[in-house]
Short mmCIF file of C-alpha atoms and ligand atoms in Angstrom, two decimals:
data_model
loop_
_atom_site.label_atom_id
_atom_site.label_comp_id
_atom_site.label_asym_id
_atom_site.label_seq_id
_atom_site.Cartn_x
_atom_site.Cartn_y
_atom_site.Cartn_z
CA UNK A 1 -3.62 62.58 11.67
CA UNK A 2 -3.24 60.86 8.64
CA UNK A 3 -6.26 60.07 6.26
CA UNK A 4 -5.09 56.77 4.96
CA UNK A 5 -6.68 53.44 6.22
CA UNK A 6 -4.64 52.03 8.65
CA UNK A 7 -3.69 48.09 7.29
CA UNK A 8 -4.04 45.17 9.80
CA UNK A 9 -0.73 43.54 10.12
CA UNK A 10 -2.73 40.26 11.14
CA UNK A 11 -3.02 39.11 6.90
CA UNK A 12 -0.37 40.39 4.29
CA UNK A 13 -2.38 42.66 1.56
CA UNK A 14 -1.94 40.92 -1.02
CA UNK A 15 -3.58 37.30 0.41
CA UNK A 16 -6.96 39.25 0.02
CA UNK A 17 -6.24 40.22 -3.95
CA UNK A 18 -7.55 37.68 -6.30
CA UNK A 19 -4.25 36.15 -7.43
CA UNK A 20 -4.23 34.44 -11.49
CA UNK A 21 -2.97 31.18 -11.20
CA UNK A 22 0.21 30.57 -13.80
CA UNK A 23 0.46 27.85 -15.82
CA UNK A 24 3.32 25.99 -17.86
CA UNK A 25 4.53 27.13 -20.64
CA UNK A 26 2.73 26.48 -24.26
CA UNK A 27 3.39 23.08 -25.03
CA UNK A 28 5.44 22.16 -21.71
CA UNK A 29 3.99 19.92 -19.29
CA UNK A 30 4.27 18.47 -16.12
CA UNK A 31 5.18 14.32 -15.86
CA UNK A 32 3.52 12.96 -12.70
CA UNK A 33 4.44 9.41 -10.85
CA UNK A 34 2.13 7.11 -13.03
CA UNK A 35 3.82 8.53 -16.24
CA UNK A 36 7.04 8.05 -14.57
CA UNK A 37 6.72 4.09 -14.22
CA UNK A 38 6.77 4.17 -18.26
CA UNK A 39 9.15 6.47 -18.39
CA UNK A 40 11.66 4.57 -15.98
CA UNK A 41 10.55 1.30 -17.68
CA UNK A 42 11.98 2.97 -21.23
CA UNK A 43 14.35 4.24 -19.37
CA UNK A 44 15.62 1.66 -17.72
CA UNK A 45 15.85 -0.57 -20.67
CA UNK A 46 17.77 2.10 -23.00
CA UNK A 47 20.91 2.49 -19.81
CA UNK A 48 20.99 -1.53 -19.70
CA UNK A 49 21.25 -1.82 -23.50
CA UNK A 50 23.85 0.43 -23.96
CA UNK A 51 25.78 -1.02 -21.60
CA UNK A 52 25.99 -3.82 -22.52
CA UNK A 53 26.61 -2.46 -25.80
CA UNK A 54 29.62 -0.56 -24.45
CA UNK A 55 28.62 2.43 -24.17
CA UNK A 56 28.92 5.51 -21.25
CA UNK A 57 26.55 8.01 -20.39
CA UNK A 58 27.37 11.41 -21.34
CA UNK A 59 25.84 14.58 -20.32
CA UNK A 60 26.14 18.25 -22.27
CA UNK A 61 24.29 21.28 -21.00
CA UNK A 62 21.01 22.00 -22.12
CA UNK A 63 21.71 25.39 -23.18
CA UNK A 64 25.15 26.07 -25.89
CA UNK A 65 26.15 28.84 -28.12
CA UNK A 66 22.88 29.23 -30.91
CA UNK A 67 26.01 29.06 -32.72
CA UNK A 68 26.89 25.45 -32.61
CA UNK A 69 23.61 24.93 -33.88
CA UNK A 70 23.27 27.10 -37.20
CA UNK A 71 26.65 25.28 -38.00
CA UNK A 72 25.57 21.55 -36.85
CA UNK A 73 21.90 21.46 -37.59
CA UNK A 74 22.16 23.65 -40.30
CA UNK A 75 21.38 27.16 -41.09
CA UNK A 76 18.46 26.53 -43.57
CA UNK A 77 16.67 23.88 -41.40
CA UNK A 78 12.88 24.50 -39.91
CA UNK A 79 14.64 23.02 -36.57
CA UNK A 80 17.10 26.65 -36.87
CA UNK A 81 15.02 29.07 -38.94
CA UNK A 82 11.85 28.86 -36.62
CA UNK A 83 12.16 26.83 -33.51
CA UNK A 84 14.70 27.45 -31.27
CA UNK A 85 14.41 28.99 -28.01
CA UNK A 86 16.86 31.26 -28.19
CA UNK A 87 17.91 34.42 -26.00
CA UNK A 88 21.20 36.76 -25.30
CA UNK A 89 22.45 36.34 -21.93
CA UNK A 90 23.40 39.16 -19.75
CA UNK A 91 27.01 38.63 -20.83
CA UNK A 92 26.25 39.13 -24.34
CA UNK A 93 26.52 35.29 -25.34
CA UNK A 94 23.64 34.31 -27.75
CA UNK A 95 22.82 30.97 -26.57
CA UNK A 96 19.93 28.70 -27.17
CA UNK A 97 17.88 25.66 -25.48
CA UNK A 98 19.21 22.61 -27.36
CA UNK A 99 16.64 21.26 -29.86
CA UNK A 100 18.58 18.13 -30.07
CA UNK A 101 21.46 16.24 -28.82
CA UNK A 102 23.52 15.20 -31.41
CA UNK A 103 25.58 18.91 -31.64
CA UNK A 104 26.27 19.23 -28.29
CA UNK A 105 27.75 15.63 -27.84
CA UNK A 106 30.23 16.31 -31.40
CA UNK A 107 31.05 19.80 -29.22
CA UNK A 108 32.00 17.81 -25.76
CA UNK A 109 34.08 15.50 -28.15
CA UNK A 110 36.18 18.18 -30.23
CA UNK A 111 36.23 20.32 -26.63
CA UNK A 112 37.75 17.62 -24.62
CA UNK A 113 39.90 15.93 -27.13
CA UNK A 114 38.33 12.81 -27.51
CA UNK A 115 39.68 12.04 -30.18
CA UNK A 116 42.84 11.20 -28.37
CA UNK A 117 40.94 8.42 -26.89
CA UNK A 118 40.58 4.89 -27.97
CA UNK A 119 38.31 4.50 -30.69
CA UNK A 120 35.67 4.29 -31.07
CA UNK A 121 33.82 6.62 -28.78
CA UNK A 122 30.55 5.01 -27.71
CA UNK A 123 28.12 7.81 -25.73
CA UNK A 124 24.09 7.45 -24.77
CA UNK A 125 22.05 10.39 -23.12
CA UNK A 126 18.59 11.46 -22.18
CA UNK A 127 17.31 14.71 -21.45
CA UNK A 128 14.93 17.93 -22.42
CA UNK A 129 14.68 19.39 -25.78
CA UNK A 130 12.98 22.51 -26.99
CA UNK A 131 11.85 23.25 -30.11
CA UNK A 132 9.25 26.20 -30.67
CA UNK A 133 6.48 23.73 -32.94
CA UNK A 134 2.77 24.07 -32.72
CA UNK A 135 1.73 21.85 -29.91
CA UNK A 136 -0.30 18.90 -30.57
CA UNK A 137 -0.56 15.08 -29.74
CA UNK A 138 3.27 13.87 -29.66
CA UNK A 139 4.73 17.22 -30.54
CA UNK A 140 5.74 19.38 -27.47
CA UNK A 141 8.02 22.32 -27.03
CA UNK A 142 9.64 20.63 -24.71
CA UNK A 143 10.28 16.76 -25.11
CA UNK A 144 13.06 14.19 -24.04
CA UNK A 145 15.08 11.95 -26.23
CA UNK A 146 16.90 9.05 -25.56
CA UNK A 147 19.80 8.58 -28.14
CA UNK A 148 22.79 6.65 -28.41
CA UNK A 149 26.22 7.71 -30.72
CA UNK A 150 29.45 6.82 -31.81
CA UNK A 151 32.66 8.47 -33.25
CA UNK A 152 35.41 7.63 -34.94
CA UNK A 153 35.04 4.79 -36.64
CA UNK A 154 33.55 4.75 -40.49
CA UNK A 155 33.04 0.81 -41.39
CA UNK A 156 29.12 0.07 -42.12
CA UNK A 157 28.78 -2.40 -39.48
CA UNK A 158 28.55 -0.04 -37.14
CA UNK A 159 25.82 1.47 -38.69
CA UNK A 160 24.17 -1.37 -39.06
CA UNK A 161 25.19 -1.88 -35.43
CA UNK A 162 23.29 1.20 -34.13
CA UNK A 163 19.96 0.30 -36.02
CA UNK A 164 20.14 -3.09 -34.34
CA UNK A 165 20.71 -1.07 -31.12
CA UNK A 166 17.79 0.57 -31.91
CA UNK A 167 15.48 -2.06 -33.05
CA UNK A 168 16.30 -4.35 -30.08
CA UNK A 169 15.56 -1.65 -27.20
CA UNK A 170 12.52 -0.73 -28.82
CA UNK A 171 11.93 -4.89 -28.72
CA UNK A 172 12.92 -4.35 -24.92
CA UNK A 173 10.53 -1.80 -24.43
CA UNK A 174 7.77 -3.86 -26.05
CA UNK A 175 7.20 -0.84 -28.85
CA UNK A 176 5.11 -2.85 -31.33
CA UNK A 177 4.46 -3.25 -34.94
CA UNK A 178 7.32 -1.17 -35.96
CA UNK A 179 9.38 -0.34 -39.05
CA UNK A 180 12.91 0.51 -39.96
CA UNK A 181 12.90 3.08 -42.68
CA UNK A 182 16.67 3.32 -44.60
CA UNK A 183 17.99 5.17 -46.75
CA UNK A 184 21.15 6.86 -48.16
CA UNK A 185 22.03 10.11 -48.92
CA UNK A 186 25.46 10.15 -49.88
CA UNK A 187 28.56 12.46 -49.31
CA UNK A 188 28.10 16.31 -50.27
CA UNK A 189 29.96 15.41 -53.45
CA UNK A 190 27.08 12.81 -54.60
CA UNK A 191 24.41 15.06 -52.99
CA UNK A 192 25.60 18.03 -54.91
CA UNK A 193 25.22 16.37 -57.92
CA UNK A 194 21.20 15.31 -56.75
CA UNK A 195 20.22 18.43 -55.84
CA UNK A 196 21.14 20.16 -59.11
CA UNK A 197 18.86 17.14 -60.21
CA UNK A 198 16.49 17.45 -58.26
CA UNK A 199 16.17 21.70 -58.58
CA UNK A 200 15.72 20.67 -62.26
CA UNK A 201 13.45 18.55 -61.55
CA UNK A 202 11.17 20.76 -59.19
CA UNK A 203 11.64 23.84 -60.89
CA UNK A 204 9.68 22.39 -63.66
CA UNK A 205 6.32 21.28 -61.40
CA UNK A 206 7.10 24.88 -59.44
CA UNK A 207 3.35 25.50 -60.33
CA UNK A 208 2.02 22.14 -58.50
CA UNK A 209 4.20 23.05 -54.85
CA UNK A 210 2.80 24.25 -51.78
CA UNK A 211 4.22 28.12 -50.98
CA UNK A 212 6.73 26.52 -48.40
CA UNK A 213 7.96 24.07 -50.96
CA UNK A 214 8.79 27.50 -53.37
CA UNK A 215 11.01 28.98 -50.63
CA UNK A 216 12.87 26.22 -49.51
CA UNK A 217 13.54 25.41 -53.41
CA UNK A 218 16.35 27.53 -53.61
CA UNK A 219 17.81 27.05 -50.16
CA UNK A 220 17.22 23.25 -49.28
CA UNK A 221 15.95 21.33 -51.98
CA UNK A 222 16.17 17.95 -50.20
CA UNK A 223 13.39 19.03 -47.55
CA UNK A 224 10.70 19.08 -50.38
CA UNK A 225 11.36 15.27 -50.58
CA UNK A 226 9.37 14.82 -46.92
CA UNK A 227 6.86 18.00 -47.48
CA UNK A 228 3.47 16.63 -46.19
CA UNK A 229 1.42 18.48 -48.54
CA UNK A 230 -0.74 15.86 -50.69
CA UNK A 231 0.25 17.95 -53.93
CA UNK A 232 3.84 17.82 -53.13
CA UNK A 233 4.30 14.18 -51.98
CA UNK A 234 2.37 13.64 -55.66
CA UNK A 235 5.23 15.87 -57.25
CA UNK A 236 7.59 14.25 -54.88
CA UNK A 237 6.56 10.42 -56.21
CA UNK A 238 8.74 10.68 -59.10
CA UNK A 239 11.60 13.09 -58.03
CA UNK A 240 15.02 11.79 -58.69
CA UNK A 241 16.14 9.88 -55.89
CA UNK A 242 19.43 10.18 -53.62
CA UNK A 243 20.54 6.24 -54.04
CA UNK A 244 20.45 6.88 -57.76
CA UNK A 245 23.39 9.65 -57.72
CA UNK A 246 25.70 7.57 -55.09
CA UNK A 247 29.25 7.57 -55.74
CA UNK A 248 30.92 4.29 -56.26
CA UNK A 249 32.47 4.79 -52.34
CA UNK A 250 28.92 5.26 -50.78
CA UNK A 251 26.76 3.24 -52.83
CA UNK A 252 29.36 0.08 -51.57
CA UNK A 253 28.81 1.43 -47.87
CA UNK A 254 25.23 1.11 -48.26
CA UNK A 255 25.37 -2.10 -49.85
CA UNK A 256 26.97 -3.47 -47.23
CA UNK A 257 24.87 -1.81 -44.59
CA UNK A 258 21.79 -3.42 -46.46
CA UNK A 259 23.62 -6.86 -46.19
CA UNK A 260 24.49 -6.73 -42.11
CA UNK A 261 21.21 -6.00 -41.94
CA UNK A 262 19.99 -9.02 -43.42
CA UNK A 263 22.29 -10.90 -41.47
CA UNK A 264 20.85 -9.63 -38.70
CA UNK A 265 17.43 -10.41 -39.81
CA UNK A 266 16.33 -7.04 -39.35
CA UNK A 267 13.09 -5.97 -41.49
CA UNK A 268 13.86 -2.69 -42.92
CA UNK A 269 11.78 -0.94 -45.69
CA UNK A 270 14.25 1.22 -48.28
CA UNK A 271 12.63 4.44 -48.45
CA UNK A 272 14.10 6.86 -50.98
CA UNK A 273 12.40 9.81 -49.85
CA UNK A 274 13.70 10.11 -46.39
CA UNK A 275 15.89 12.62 -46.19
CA UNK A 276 15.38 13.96 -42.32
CA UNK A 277 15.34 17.27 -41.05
CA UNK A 278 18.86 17.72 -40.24
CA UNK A 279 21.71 19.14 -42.13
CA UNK A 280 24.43 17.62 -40.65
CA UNK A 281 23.57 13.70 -42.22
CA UNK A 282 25.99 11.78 -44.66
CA UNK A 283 25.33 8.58 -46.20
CA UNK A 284 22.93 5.87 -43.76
CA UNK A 285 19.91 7.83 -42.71
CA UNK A 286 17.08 5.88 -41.15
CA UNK A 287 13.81 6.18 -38.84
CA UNK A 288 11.38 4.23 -36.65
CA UNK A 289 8.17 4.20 -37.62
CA UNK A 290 4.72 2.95 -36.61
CA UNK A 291 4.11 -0.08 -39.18
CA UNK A 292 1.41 -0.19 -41.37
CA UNK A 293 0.56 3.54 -41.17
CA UNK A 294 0.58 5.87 -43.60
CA UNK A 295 3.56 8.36 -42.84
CA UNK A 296 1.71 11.23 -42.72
CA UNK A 297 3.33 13.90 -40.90
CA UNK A 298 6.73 13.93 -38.71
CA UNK A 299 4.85 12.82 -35.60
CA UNK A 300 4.60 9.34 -36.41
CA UNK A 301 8.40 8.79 -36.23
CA UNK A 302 9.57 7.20 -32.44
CA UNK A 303 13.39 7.78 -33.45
CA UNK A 304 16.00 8.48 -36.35
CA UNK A 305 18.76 8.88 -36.66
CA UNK A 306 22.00 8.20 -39.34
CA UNK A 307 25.77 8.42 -39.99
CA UNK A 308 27.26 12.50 -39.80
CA UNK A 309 30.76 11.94 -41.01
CA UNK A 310 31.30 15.90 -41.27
CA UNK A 311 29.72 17.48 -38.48
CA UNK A 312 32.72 17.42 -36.10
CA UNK A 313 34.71 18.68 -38.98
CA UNK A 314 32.17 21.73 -39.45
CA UNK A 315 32.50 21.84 -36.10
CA UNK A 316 36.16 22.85 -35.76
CA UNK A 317 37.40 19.32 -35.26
CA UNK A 318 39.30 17.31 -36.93
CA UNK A 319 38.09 14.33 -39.57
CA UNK A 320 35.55 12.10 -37.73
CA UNK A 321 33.05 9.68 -39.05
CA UNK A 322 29.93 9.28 -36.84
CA UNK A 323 26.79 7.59 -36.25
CA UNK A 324 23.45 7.63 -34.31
CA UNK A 325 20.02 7.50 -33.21
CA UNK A 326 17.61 8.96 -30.91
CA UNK A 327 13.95 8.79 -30.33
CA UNK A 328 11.42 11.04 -28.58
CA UNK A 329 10.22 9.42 -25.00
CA UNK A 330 6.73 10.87 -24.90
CA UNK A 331 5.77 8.93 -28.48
CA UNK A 332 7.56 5.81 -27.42
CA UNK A 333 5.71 5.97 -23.75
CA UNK A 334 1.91 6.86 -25.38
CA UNK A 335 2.27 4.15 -27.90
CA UNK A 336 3.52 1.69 -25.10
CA UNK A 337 0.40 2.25 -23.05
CA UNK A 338 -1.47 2.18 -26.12
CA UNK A 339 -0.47 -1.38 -27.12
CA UNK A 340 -1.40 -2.53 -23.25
CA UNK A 341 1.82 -1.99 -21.47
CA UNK A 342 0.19 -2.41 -17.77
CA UNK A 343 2.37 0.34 -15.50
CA UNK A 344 0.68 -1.18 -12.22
CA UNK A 345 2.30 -4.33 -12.25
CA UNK A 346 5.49 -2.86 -12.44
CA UNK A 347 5.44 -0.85 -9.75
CA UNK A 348 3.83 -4.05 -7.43
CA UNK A 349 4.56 -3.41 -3.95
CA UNK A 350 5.47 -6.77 -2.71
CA UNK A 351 4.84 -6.54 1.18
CA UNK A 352 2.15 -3.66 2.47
CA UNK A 353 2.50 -2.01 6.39
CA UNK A 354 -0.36 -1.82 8.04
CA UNK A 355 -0.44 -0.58 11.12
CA UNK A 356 -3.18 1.03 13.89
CA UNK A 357 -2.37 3.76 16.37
CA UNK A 358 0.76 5.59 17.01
CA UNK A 359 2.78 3.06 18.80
CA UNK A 360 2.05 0.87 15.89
CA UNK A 361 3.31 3.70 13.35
CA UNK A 362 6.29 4.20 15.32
CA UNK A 363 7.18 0.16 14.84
CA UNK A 364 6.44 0.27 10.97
CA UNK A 365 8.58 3.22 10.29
CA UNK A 366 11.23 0.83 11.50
CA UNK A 367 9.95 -2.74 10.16
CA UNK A 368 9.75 -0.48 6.55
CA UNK A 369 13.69 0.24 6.99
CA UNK A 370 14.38 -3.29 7.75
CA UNK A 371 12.65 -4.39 4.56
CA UNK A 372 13.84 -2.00 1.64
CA UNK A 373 17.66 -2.68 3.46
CA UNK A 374 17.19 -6.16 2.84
CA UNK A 375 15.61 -5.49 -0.87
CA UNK A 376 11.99 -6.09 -0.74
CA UNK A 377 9.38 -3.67 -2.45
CA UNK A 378 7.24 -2.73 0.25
CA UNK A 379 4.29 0.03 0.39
CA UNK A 380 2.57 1.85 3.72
CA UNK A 381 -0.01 4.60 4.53
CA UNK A 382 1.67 5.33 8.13
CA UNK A 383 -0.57 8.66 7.57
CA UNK A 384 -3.75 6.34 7.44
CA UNK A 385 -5.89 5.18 10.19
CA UNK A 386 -8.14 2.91 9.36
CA UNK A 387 -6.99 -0.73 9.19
CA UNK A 388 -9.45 -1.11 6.38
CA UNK A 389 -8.69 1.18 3.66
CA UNK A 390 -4.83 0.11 4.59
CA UNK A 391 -5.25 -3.53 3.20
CA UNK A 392 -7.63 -1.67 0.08
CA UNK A 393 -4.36 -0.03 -0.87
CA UNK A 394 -2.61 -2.75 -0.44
CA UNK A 395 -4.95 -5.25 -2.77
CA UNK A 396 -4.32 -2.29 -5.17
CA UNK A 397 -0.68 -2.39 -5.49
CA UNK A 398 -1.31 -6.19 -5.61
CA UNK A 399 1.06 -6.50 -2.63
CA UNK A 400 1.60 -10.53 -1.75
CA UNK A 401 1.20 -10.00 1.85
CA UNK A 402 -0.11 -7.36 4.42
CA UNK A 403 2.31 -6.75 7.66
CA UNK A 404 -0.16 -5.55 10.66
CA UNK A 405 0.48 -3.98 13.32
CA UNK A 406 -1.70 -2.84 16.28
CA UNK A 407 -1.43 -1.73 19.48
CA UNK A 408 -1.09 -5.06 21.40
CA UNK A 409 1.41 -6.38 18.67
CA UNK A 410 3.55 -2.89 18.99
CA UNK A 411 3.62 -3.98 22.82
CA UNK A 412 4.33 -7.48 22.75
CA UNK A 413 6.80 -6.90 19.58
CA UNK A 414 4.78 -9.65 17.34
CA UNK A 415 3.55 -8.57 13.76
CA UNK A 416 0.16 -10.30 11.85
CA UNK A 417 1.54 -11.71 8.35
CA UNK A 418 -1.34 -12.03 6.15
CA UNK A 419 -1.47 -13.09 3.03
CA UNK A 420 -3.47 -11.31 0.47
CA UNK A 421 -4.62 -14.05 -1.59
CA UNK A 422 -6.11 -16.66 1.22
CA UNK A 423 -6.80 -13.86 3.78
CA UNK A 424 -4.55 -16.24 6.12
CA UNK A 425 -3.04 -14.92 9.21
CA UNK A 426 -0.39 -15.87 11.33
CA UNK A 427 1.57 -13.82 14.47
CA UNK A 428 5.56 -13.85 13.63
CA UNK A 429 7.69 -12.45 16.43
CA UNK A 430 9.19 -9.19 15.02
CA UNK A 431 12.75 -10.40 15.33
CA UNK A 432 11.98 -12.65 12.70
CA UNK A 433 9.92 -11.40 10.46
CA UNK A 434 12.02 -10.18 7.68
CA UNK A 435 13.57 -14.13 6.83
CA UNK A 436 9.83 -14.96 7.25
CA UNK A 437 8.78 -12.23 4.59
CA UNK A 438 11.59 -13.37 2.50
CA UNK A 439 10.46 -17.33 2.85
CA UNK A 440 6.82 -16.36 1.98
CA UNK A 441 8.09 -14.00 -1.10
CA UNK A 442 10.35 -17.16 -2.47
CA UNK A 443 7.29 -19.57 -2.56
P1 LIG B 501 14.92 13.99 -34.69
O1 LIG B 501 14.30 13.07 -35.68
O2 LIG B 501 14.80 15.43 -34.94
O3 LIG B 501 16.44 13.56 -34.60
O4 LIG B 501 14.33 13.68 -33.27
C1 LIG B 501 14.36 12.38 -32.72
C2 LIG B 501 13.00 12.01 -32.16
O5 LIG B 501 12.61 12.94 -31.16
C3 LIG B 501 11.85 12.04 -33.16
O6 LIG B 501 11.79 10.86 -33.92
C4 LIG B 501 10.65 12.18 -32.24
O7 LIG B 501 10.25 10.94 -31.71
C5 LIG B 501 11.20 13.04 -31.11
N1 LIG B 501 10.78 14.44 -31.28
C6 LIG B 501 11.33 15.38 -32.07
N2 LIG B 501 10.68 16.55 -31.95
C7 LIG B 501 9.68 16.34 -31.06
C8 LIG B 501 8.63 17.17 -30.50
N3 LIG B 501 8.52 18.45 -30.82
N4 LIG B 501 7.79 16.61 -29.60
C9 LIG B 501 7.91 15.30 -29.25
N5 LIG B 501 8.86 14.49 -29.73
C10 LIG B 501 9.74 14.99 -30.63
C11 LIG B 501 17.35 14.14 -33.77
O8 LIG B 501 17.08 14.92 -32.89
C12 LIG B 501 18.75 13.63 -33.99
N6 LIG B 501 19.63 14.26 -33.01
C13 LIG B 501 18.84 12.13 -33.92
C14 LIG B 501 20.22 11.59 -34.10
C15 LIG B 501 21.05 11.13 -33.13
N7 LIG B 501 20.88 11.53 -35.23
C16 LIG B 501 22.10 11.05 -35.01
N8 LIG B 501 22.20 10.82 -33.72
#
């Protein structure tokens, strides 16, 4: 006979092991119902916008060739030298998780020859992206952007067009005490000319930069400009500066992007140090910051975003001017709640179910189909039994009126309308309670 323990097939083995729980990945998280009612607010006001802006939704995949991004983003940027996510797939295709949006949308454009299309091309999208930073408040390795962009067409209204874009939805939001941060870095030929300025320039403070600033000297000179080291932004306070070395061509555009701007009464601050993180910028680069704060690190910018007239080119397509903006949901959403923004009353359920015993339930499954078909927010608990803690939910989600049912109005197919505010009841035949609902609702 054999030695070994016989198992009981009553419990699987493992149920009795002490099991580790997983958790999300380092700086992913997990957005729950409450956080969604921000989230579809911003939402919600971003699809509208563009709209009526003219623009469509587009949507890329989340992961593309790593590729697309060394060429787009740029091969000397933190965003590709340290954060991507990226992997070889079983095929052999080294891919990456998108760290931003802007790449993929100029590769769906070139791919499916959009530039055959009317012009301009006028995209939004929203979605993940990942980019392997140290986690802290507002900086995850996996956030969500909201961006809008458009190609092919190079006049500066339209870049003053997208910062109004932007400035207005974050006014539709109800993002607060905010600034518009411009500036503009030229065309590679003026920027080639800064640079060997600004190397110059650096090369003789060498001894006062940080051991980052040294490295990226040599390779990317412009990202020493928005290095958050205080000994660096001191060298930094008299660098050269980008609007100083515009050619004739895109000093004009800027002028005139500066002067839509003030037609549109928009209060922008000109900040000759921004330079963003990007490669793949020509000319109009801007932000959105928190006014009134000191801009001390890259967390306190909600959205930026500027004019790429290259990119598709570098991308394999043909000649394509292009503009546009994003900004990072999970800033814009903890600064909403911060100023006040109230979640609760947006998600008011107008009319509450109440309803005792299982006859009852039975009737309010049906009486809550009647309602949302005719369009009226309405809340229940039909797993709930007590006709008290119903109507405590229902004061919660600030409903305008209770619907109760119990067992003798399930039988004689009445319903109790109360309303929330006077505690007044009334019995309404069931056949007419929804144009009774919507009567009360209109008042
Ligand atoms: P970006 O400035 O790199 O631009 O990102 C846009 C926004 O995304 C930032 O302002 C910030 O609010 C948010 N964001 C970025 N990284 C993180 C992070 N690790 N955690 C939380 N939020 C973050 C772009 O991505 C460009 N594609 C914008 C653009 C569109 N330019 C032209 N068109």
């Amino acid at each position: 006979m054999s030695r070994r323990k016989k198992q009981s097939n009553k419990e699987p083995r493992h149920s009795r092991r002490k099991i580790t729980s997983i958790q999300a990945v380092k700086g992913m998280r997990d957005v729950f119902p409450p956080e969604w009612l921000v989230w579809n607010h911003i939402l919600d006001a971003g699809e509208k916008l563009c709209r009526d802006f003219g623009f469509g939704k587009i949507e890329t995949p989340i992961l593309e060739h790593t590729e697309l991004f060394k060429r787009g983003v740029g091969q000397a940027t933190d965003i590709v030298e340290k954060e991507m996510f990226s992997f070889e797939t079983q095929g052999g295709d080294k891919v990456s998780l998108r760290p931003e949006g802007t790449a993929g949308i100029a590769r769906a454009y070139i791919e499916n020859g959009m530039s055959k299309w009317p012009q301009p091309i006028k995209l939004y999208y929203e979605g993940p992206m990942f980019r392997y930073e140290k986690p802290q408040a507002g900086r995850y390795r996996e956030h969500h952007q909201f961006g809008f962009e458009v190609f092919g067409d190079k006049c500066p209204a339209i870049d003053a067009q997208v910062i109004y874009l932007a400035w207005k939805l974050f006014q539709k939001i109800g993002v607060k005490d905010i600034s518009i941060q411009i500036n503009s870095i030229g065309c590679e030929e003026c920027r080639n000319n800064y640079k060997k300025q600004l190397v110059n320039y650096y090369e003789m403070k060498i001894n006062k930069l940080c051991v980052d600033c040294k490295k990226r000297l040599a390779r990317n000179p412009m990202r020493l400009l928005d290095c958050k080291e205080d000994k660096c932004i001191q060298v930094s306070s008299s660098a050269p500066q980008t609007i100083d070395y515009l050619c004739e061509d895109c000093h004009n555009h800027f002028k005139n992007v500066l002067e839509f701007l003030d037609e549109l009464e928009l209060p922008y601050v000109l900040n000759s140090n921004l330079v963003r993180g990007l490669d793949y910028y020509t000319r109009t680069v801007f932000e959105i910051w928190s006014s009134g704060e000191e801009f001390e690190s890259r967390q306190s910018s909600f959205g930026g975003g500027g004019r790429y007239d290259d990119l598709v080119r570098y991308l394999g397509g043909e000649d394509t001017p292009a503009v546009g903006f994003s900004f990072g949901i999970e800033r814009v959403a903890e600064k909403i709640l911060k100023d006040g923004f109230s979640p609760e009353t947006k998600a008011a359920k107008k009319v509450f179910l109440v309803q005792l015993g299982d006859l009852a339930r039975k009737k309010v499954l049906k009486l809550f189909d009647k309602l949302i078909d005719s369009n009226i927010s309405v809340g229940e608990s039909v797993g709930r039994g007590s006709v008290k803690s119903q109507l405590k939910m229902a004061n919660k989600l600030n409903s305008k009126l209770a619907l109760i049912i119990g067992q003798k109005e399930a039988i004689d197919g009445t319903v109790i309308i109360r309303d929330m505010e006077s505690g007044m009841q009334e019995i309404v035949v069931m056949e007419e309670i929804v144009a009774e609902v919507k009567k009360r609702l209109r008042k």
